[in-house]
GROMACS .gro file of C-alpha atoms in nm:
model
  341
    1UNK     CA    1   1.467  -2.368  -0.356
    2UNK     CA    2   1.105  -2.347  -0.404
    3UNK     CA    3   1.180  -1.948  -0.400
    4UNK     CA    4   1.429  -1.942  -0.660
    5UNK     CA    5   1.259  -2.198  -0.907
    6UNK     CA    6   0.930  -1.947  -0.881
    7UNK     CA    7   1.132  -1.666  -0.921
    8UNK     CA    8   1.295  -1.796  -1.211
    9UNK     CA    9   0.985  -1.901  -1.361
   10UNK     CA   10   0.833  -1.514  -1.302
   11UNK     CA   11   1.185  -1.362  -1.501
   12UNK     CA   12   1.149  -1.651  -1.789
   13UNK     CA   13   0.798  -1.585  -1.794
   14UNK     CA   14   0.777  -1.234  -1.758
   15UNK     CA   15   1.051  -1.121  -1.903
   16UNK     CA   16   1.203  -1.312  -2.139
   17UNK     CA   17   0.877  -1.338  -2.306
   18UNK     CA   18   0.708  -1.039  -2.272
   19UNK     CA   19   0.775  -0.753  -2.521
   20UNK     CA   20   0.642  -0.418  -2.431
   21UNK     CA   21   0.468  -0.307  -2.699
   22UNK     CA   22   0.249  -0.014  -2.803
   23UNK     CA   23  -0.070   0.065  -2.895
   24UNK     CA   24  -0.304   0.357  -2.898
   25UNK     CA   25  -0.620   0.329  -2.679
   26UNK     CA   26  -0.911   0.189  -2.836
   27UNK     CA   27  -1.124   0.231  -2.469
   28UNK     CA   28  -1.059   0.230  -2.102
   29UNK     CA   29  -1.050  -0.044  -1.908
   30UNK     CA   30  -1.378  -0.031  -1.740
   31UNK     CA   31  -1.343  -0.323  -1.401
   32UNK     CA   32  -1.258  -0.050  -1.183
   33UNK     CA   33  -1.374  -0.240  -0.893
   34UNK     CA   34  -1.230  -0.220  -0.568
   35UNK     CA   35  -1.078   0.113  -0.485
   36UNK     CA   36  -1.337   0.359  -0.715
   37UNK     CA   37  -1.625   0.160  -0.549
   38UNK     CA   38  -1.450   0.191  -0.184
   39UNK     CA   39  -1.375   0.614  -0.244
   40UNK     CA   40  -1.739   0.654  -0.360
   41UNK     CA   41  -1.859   0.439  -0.019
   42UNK     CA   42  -1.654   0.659   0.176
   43UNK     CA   43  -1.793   0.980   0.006
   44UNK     CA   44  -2.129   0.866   0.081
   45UNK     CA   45  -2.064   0.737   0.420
   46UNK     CA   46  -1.923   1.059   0.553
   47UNK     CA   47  -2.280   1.200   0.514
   48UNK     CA   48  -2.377   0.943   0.791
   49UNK     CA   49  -2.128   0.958   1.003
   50UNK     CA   50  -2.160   1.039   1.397
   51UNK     CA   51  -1.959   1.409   1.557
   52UNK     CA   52  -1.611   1.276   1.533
   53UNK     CA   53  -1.546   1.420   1.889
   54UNK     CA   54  -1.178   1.338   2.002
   55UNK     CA   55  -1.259   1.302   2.393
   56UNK     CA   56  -1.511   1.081   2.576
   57UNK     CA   57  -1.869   0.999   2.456
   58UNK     CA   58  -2.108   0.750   2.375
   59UNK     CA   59  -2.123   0.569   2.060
   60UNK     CA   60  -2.484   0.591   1.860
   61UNK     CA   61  -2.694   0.268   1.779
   62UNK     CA   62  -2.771   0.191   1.483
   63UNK     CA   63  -3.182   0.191   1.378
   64UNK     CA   64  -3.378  -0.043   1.550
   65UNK     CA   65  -3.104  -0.143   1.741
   66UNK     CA   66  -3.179  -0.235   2.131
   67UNK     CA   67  -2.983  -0.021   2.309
   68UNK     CA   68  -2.794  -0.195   2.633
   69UNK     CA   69  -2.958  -0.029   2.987
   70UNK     CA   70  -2.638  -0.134   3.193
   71UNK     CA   71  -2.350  -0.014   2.906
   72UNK     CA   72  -2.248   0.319   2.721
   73UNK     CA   73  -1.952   0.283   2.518
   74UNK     CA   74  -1.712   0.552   2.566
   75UNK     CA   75  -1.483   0.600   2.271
   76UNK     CA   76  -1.218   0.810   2.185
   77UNK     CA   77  -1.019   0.862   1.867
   78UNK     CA   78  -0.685   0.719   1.869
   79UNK     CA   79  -0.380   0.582   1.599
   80UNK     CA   80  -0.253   0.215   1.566
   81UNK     CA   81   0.051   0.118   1.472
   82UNK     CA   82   0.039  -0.233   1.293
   83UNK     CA   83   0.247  -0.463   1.107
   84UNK     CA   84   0.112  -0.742   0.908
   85UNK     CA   85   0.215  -1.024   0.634
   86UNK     CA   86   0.030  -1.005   0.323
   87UNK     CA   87   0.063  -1.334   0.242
   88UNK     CA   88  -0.291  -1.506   0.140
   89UNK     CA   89  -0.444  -1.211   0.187
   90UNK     CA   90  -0.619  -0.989  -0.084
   91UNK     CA   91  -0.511  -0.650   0.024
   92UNK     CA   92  -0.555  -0.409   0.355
   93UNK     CA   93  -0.948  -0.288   0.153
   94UNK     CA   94  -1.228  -0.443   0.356
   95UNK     CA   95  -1.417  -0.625   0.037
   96UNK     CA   96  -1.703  -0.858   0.145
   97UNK     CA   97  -1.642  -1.220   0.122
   98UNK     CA   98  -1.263  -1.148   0.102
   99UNK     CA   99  -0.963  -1.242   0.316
  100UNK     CA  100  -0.848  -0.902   0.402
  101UNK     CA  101  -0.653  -0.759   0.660
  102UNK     CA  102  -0.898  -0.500   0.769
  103UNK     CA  103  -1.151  -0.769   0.790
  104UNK     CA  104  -0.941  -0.941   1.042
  105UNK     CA  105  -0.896  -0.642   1.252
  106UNK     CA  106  -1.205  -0.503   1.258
  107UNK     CA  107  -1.303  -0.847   1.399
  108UNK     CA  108  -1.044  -0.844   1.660
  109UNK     CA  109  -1.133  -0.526   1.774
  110UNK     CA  110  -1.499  -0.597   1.815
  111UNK     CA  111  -1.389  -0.919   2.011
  112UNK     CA  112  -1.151  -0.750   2.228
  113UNK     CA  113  -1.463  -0.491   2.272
  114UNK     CA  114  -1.283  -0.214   2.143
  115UNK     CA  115  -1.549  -0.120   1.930
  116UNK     CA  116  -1.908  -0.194   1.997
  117UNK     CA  117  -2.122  -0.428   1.675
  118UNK     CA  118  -2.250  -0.125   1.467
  119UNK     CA  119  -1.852  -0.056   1.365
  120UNK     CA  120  -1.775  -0.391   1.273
  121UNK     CA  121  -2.069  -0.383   1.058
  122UNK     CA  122  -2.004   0.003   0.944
  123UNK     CA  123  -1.650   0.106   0.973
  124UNK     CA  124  -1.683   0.456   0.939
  125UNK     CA  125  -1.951   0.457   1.204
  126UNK     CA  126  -1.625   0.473   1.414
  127UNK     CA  127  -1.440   0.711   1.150
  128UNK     CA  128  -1.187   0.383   1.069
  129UNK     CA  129  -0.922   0.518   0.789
  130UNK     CA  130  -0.619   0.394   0.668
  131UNK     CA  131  -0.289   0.522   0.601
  132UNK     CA  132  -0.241   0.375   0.284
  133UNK     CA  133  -0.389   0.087   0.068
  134UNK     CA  134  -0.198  -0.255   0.002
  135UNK     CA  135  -0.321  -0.444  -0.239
  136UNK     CA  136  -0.305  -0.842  -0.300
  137UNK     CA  137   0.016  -1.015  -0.152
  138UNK     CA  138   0.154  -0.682  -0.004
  139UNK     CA  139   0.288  -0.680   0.349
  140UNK     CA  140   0.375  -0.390   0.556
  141UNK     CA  141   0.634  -0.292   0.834
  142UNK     CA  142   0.477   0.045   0.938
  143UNK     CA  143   0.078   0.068   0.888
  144UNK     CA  144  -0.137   0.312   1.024
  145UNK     CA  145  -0.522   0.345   1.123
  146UNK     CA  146  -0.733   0.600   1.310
  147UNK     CA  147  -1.034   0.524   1.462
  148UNK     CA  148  -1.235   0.610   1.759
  149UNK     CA  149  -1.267   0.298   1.999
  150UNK     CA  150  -1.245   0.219   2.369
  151UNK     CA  151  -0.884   0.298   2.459
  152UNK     CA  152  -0.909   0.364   2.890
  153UNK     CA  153  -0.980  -0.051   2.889
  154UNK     CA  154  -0.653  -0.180   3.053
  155UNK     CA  155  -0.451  -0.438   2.839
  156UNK     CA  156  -0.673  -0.305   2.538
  157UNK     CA  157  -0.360  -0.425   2.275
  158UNK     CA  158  -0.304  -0.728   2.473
  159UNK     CA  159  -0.687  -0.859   2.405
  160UNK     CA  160  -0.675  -0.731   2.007
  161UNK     CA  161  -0.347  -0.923   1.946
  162UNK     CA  162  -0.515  -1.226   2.103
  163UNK     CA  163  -0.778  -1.237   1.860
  164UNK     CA  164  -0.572  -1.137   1.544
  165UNK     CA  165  -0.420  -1.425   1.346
  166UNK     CA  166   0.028  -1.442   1.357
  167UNK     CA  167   0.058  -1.263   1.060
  168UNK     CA  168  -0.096  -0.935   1.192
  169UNK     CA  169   0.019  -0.728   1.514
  170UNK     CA  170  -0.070  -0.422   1.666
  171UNK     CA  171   0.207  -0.263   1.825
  172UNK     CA  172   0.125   0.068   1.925
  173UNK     CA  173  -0.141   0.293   2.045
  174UNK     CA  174  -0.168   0.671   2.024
  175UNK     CA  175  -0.451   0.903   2.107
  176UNK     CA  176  -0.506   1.190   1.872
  177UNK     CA  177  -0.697   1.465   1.818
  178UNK     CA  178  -1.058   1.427   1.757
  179UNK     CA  179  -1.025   1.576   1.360
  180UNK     CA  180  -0.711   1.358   1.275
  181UNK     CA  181  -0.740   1.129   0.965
  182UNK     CA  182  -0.455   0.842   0.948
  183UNK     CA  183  -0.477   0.917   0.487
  184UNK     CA  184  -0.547   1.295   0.516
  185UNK     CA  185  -0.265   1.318   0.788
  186UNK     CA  186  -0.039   1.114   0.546
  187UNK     CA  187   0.196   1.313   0.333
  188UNK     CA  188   0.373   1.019   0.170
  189UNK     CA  189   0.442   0.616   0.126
  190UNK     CA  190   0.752   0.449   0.147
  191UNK     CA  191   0.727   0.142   0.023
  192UNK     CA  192   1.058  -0.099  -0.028
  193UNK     CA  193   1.067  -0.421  -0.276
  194UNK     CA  194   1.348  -0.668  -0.202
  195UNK     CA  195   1.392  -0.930  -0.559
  196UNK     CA  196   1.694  -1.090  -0.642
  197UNK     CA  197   1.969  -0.967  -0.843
  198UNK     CA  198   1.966  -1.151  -1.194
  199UNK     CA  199   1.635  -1.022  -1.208
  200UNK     CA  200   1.827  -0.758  -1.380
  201UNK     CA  201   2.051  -0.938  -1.504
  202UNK     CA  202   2.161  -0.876  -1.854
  203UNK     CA  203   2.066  -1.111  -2.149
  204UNK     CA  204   2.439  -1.292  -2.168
  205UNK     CA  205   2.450  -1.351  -1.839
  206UNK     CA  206   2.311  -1.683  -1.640
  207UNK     CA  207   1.995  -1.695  -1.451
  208UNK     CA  208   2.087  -1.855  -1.135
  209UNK     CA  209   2.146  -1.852  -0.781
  210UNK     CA  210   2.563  -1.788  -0.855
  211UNK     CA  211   2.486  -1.483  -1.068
  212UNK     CA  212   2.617  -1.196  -0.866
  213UNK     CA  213   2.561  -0.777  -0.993
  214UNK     CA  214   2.819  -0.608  -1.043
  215UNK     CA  215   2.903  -0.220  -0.940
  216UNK     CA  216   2.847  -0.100  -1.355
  217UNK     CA  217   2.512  -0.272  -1.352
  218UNK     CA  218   2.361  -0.146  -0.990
  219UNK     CA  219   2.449   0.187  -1.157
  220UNK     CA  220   2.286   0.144  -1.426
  221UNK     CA  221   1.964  -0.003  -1.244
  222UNK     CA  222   1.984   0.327  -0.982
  223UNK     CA  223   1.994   0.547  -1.342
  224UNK     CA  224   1.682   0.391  -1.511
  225UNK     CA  225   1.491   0.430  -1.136
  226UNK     CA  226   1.570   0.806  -1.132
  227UNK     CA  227   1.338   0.800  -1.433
  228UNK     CA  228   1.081   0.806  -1.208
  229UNK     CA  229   1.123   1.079  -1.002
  230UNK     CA  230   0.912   1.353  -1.037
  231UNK     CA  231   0.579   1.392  -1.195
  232UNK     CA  232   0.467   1.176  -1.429
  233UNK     CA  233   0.110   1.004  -1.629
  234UNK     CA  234   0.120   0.657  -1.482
  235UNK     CA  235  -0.228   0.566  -1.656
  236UNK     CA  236  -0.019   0.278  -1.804
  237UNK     CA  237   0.106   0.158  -1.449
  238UNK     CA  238  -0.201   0.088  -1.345
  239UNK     CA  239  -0.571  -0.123  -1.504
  240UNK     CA  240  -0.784   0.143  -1.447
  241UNK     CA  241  -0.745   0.490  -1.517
  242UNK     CA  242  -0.782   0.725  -1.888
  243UNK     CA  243  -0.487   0.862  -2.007
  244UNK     CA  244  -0.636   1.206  -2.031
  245UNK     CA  245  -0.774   1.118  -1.624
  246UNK     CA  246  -0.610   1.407  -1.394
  247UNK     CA  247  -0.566   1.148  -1.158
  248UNK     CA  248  -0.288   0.914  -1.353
  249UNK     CA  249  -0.041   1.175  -1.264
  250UNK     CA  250   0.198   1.104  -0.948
  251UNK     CA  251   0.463   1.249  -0.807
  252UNK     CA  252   0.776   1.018  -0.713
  253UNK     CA  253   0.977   1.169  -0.461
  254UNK     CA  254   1.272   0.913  -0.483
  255UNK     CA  255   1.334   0.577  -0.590
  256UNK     CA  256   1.663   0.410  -0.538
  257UNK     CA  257   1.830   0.052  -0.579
  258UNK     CA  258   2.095  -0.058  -0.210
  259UNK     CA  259   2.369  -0.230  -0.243
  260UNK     CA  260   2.354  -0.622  -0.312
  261UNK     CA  261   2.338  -0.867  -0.026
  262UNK     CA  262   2.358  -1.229   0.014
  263UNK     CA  263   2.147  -1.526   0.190
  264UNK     CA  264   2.129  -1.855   0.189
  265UNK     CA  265   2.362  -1.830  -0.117
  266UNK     CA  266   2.114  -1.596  -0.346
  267UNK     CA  267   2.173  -1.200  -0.363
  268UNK     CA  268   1.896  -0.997  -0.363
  269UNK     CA  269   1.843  -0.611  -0.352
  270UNK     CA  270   1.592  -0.333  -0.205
  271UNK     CA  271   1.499  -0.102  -0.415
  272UNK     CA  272   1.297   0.192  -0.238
  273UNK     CA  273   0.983   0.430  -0.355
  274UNK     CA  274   0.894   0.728  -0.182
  275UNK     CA  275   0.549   0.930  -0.370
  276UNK     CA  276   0.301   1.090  -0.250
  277UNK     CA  277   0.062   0.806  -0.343
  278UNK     CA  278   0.015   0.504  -0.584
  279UNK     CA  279  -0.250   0.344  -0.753
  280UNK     CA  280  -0.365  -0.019  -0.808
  281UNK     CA  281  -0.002  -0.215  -0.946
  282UNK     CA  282   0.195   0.083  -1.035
  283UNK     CA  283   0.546   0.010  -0.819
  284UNK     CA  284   0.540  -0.350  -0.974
  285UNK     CA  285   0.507  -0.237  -1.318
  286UNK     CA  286   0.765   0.047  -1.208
  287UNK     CA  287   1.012  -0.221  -1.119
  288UNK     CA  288   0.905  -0.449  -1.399
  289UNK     CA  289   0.942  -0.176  -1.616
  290UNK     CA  290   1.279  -0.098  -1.537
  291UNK     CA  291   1.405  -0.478  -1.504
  292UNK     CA  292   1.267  -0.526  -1.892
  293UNK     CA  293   1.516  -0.230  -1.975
  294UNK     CA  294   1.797  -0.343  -1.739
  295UNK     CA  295   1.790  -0.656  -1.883
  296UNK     CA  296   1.750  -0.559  -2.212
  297UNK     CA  297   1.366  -0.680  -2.322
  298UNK     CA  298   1.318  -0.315  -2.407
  299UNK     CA  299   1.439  -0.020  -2.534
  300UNK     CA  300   1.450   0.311  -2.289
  301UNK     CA  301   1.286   0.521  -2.496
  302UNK     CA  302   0.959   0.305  -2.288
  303UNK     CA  303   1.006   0.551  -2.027
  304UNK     CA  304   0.839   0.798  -2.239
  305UNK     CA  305   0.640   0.651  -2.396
  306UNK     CA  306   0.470   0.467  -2.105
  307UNK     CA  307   0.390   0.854  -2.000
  308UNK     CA  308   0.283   0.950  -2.311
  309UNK     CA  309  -0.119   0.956  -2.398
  310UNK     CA  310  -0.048   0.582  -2.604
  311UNK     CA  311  -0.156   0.282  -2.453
  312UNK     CA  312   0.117  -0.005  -2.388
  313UNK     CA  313   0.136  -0.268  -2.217
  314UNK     CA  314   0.410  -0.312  -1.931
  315UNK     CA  315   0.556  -0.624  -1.725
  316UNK     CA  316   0.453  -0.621  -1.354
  317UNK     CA  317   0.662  -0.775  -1.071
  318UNK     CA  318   0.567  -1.012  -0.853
  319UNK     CA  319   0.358  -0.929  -0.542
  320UNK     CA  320   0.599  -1.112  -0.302
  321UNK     CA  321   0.898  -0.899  -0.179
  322UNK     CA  322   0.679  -0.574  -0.228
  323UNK     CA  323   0.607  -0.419   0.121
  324UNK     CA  324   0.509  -0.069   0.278
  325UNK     CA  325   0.777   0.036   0.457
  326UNK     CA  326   0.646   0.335   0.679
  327UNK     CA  327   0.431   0.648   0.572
  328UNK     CA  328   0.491   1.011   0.669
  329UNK     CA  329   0.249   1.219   0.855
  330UNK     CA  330   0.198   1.546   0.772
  331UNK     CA  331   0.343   1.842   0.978
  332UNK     CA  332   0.107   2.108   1.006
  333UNK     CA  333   0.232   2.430   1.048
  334UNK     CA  334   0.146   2.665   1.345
  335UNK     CA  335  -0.033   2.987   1.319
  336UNK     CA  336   0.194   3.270   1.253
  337UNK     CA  337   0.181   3.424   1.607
  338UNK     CA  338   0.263   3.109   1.752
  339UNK     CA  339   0.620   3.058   1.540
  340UNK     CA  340   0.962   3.187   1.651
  341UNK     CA  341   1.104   3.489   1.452
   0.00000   0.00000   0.00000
């Protein structure tokens, strides 16, 4: 019950109170904090990176390190499959001081002796990349990272998942070729959001663990999503960007609402996003977006406006529920005298 009382306090709070209204932009918001600081660190740390050769060879030390007589790490560049539980955690982003789910693996693989000290102090020392970036609260089913670590030890993912807390597992080890990049390599996120139902429920109708959707208004919920398809300026989806900023525009491959489904006597339903890539909040302030409309808090002519070069402000959705659901690698295509007629 503690679920539905805090979900009933987000749609009172959220929705029933917020009004989405506009107003031109007087200046940017200026904390971008975490993810422009972490592209410009990864800019800057390519410059220092070691030859990101995909077979056997021995990791550098760092300056003034002592370098071990009796051991030469041999490392070799490999993909991990993990799945982890955002909960209490303040996104995948190693940030200093911060409960992070990178943190926590980065330590588990220097434990486990995967990697040796310089690339738990320097991650890119051991070209570490993610597939894509969750942010506070955000789980994930299918996560990817490449790195270069020892993978010939035997029971290698055995000894990481010993050191990594229950709410992160690594399931899966691949090697790869020595230039693959888990985000380069990554064509596209899925991500999937599971809320209950009479958070789109219209105005009339009650708030409560009996309300149940019916087929006209999942309709109607899958016809606002399809809004989103396509390419659109989502500098109002997320705190950070310019309108005029190239980068505010996104391309939504598909976004969908499944059929209802019930337990433990509340319905909920999954609404799925497939793009290219997303910024800091934009799929909750998609969905909270489109629950304001469904349930009647705003008018659709938000849509455009939202994309328009105005400034407005938009509802987000709760954190909880939101999880990446599996990203799509990038199928490179053979040179020409290497494909079939």
């Amino acid at each position: 019950m503690r679920f539905l009382t805090g979900w009933r306090g987000i749609v009172h709070r959220v929705f029933l109170n917020t009004r989405v209204t506009a107003k031109m932009s007087a200046a940017a918001a200026t904390n971008g904090a975490k993810r422009a600081a972490a592209e410009a660190d990864e800019a800057s740390a390519k410059k220092s990176r070691v030859d990101g050769g995909g077979g056997a060879d021995v990791a550098p030390q760092p300056a003034g390190a002592e370098v071990p007589s009796a051991e030469r790490w041999k490392l070799k560049k490999v993909l991990l499959l993990i799945s982890y539980s955002g909960k209490g955690y303040l996104g995948m982003q190693r940030n200093p001081g911060c409960r992070t789910i990178e943190e926590d693996l980065l330590q588990a693989l220097f434990k486990a002796r995967a990697i040796p000290e310089h690339g738990l102090r320097e991650q890119q020392s051991v070209w570490f990349q993610r597939a894509a970036r969750t942010d506070k609260g955000v789980s994930a089913v299918k996560q990817c990272v490449s790195l270069k670590m020892a993978a010939d030890t035997e029971g290698i993912l055995e000894a990481i998942n010993s050191h990594l807390p229950d709410q992160i597992r690594v399931f899966d080890m691949r090697r790869v070729t020595k230039r693959f990049d888990a985000k380069q390599q990554c064509c596209a996120r899925t991500y999937q959001y599971m809320s209950p139902t009479f958070a789109f429920a219209p105005l009339e109708a009650v708030v409560s663990e009996q309300y149940r959707m019916s087929d006209e208004v999942l309709e109607n919920v899958n016809r606002l999503l399809k809004k989103f398809e396509g390419t659109h300026n989502y500098h109002n989806f997320t705190s950070r960007r310019q309108p005029t900023d190239p980068s505010s525009k996104r391309f939504i491959m598909s976004m969908t609402c499944g059929k209802p489904f019930v337990r433990d006597g509340i319905e909920f339903v999954v609404i799925k996003v497939k793009g290219q890539s997303f910024m800091l909040h934009q799929i909750r302030k998609m969905i909270g977006t489109a629950m304001a409309v469904a349930r009647g808090h705003a008018a659709e002519g938000v849509f455009e406006r939202a994309w328009s070069l105005d400034r407005i402000d938009l509802p987000m959705a709760p954190a909880l529920g939101l999880m990446l659901h599996e990203v799509s690698r990038q199928r490179l295509t053979p040179p020409s005298h290497l494909r079939g007629s």
